[in-house]
PDB file of C-alpha atoms in Angstrom:
ATOM      1  CA  UNK X 605     108.662  90.174 125.234  1.00  0.00           C
ATOM      2  CA  UNK X 606     104.887  90.608 125.072  1.00  0.00           C
ATOM      3  CA  UNK X 607     102.974  87.497 125.147  1.00  0.00           C
ATOM      4  CA  UNK X 608      99.515  86.264 124.066  1.00  0.00           C
ATOM      5  CA  UNK X 609      97.380  83.557 125.398  1.00  0.00           C
ATOM      6  CA  UNK X 610      95.653  81.659 122.857  1.00  0.00           C
ATOM      7  CA  UNK X 611      92.775  79.270 123.512  1.00  0.00           C
ATOM      8  CA  UNK X 612      92.362  76.097 121.286  1.00  0.00           C
ATOM      9  CA  UNK X 613      89.932  73.349 121.178  1.00  0.00           C
ATOM     10  CA  UNK X 614      91.149  70.029 122.484  1.00  0.00           C
ATOM     11  CA  UNK X 615      91.000  68.809 118.886  1.00  0.00           C
ATOM     12  CA  UNK X 616      93.000  71.630 117.725  1.00  0.00           C
ATOM     13  CA  UNK X 617      95.617  71.314 120.523  1.00  0.00           C
ATOM     14  CA  UNK X 618      95.893  67.627 119.659  1.00  0.00           C
ATOM     15  CA  UNK X 619      96.592  68.545 116.034  1.00  0.00           C
ATOM     16  CA  UNK X 620      99.146  71.150 117.026  1.00  0.00           C
ATOM     17  CA  UNK X 621     100.867  68.677 119.161  1.00  0.00           C
ATOM     18  CA  UNK X 622     100.993  66.186 116.545  1.00  0.00           C
ATOM     19  CA  UNK X 623     102.343  68.468 113.854  1.00  0.00           C
ATOM     20  CA  UNK X 624     104.970  69.924 116.282  1.00  0.00           C
ATOM     21  CA  UNK X 625     106.122  66.304 116.867  1.00  0.00           C
ATOM     22  CA  UNK X 626     106.184  65.635 113.269  1.00  0.00           C
ATOM     23  CA  UNK X 627     108.357  68.726 112.562  1.00  0.00           C
ATOM     24  CA  UNK X 628     110.529  68.233 115.607  1.00  0.00           C
ATOM     25  CA  UNK X 629     109.659  71.517 117.085  1.00  0.00           C
ATOM     26  CA  UNK X 630     107.749  72.869 120.031  1.00  0.00           C
ATOM     27  CA  UNK X 631     104.104  73.924 119.873  1.00  0.00           C
ATOM     28  CA  UNK X 632     105.111  77.489 120.761  1.00  0.00           C
ATOM     29  CA  UNK X 633     107.445  77.723 117.956  1.00  0.00           C
ATOM     30  CA  UNK X 634     104.834  76.180 115.630  1.00  0.00           C
ATOM     31  CA  UNK X 635     102.173  78.711 116.536  1.00  0.00           C
ATOM     32  CA  UNK X 636     104.549  81.544 116.456  1.00  0.00           C
ATOM     33  CA  UNK X 637     106.088  80.498 113.129  1.00  0.00           C
ATOM     34  CA  UNK X 638     102.337  80.200 111.642  1.00  0.00           C
ATOM     35  CA  UNK X 639     101.574  83.660 113.016  1.00  0.00           C
ATOM     36  CA  UNK X 640     104.644  85.335 111.647  1.00  0.00           C
ATOM     37  CA  UNK X 641     104.122  83.734 108.188  1.00  0.00           C
ATOM     38  CA  UNK X 642     100.668  85.238 108.213  1.00  0.00           C
ATOM     39  CA  UNK X 643     101.859  88.677 109.210  1.00  0.00           C
ATOM     40  CA  UNK X 644     104.509  88.508 106.339  1.00  0.00           C
ATOM     41  CA  UNK X 645     101.740  87.516 103.947  1.00  0.00           C
ATOM     42  CA  UNK X 646      99.452  90.075 105.025  1.00  0.00           C
ATOM     43  CA  UNK X 647     102.201  92.736 104.608  1.00  0.00           C
ATOM     44  CA  UNK X 648     103.117  91.638 101.314  1.00  0.00           C
ATOM     45  CA  UNK X 649      99.448  91.692 100.159  1.00  0.00           C
ATOM     46  CA  UNK X 650      99.048  95.183 101.398  1.00  0.00           C
ATOM     47  CA  UNK X 651     102.205  96.361  99.595  1.00  0.00           C
ATOM     48  CA  UNK X 652     101.120  94.664  96.496  1.00  0.00           C
ATOM     49  CA  UNK X 653      97.668  96.165  96.588  1.00  0.00           C
ATOM     50  CA  UNK X 654      99.295  99.675  97.218  1.00  0.00           C
ATOM     51  CA  UNK X 655     101.656  99.095  94.227  1.00  0.00           C
ATOM     52  CA  UNK X 656      98.728  98.090  92.102  1.00  0.00           C
ATOM     53  CA  UNK X 657      96.684 101.297  93.147  1.00  0.00           C
ATOM     54  CA  UNK X 658      99.562 103.591  92.319  1.00  0.00           C
ATOM     55  CA  UNK X 659     100.146 101.836  88.895  1.00  0.00           C
ATOM     56  CA  UNK X 660      96.460 102.005  88.151  1.00  0.00           C
ATOM     57  CA  UNK X 661      96.102 105.750  89.186  1.00  0.00           C
ATOM     58  CA  UNK X 662      99.295 106.566  87.150  1.00  0.00           C
ATOM     59  CA  UNK X 663      97.675 104.887  83.953  1.00  0.00           C
ATOM     60  CA  UNK X 664      93.956 105.600  84.695  1.00  0.00           C
ATOM     61  CA  UNK X 665      93.689 107.373  81.186  1.00  0.00           C
ATOM     62  CA  UNK X 666      95.111 104.416  79.511  1.00  0.00           C
ATOM     63  CA  UNK X 667      92.765 101.916  81.235  1.00  0.00           C
ATOM     64  CA  UNK X 668      89.654 104.212  80.542  1.00  0.00           C
ATOM     65  CA  UNK X 669      90.578 104.285  76.815  1.00  0.00           C
ATOM     66  CA  UNK X 670      91.170 100.425  76.796  1.00  0.00           C
ATOM     67  CA  UNK X 671      88.126  99.590  78.661  1.00  0.00           C
ATOM     68  CA  UNK X 672      85.431 102.261  78.144  1.00  0.00           C
ATOM     69  CA  UNK X 673      82.559  99.883  79.151  1.00  0.00           C
ATOM     70  CA  UNK X 674      84.037  99.755  82.637  1.00  0.00           C
ATOM     71  CA  UNK X 675      84.071 103.375  83.181  1.00  0.00           C
ATOM     72  CA  UNK X 676      81.450 104.765  85.741  1.00  0.00           C
ATOM     73  CA  UNK X 677      78.603 106.493  83.742  1.00  0.00           C
ATOM     74  CA  UNK X 678      77.655 110.121  84.917  1.00  0.00           C
ATOM     75  CA  UNK X 679      74.147 110.582  86.374  1.00  0.00           C
ATOM     76  CA  UNK X 680      72.808 112.629  83.498  1.00  0.00           C
ATOM     77  CA  UNK X 681      73.898 110.209  80.754  1.00  0.00           C
ATOM     78  CA  UNK X 682      71.029 108.034  79.439  1.00  0.00           C
ATOM     79  CA  UNK X 683      68.127 110.143  80.882  1.00  0.00           C
ATOM     80  CA  UNK X 684      65.436 111.588  78.758  1.00  0.00           C
ATOM     81  CA  UNK X 685      64.621 115.174  79.276  1.00  0.00           C
TER      82      UNK X 685
END
């Protein structure tokens, strides 16, 4: 399995030791669990953002009608000839 060396400050390392001890786990397991949770959260946010983009795109006309003040203005609008 690929590995990654991660450097911590003395304070961070001591905090990790304390947390691992409190949870009854190893420091390696604690760090791996934190990284895996962050990866899962990142993936979920990406999927949620993509679902929102699809929803917004499929209802763009409805949003434009409901919120006309948020629609971009064309360059020629508001110009005096």
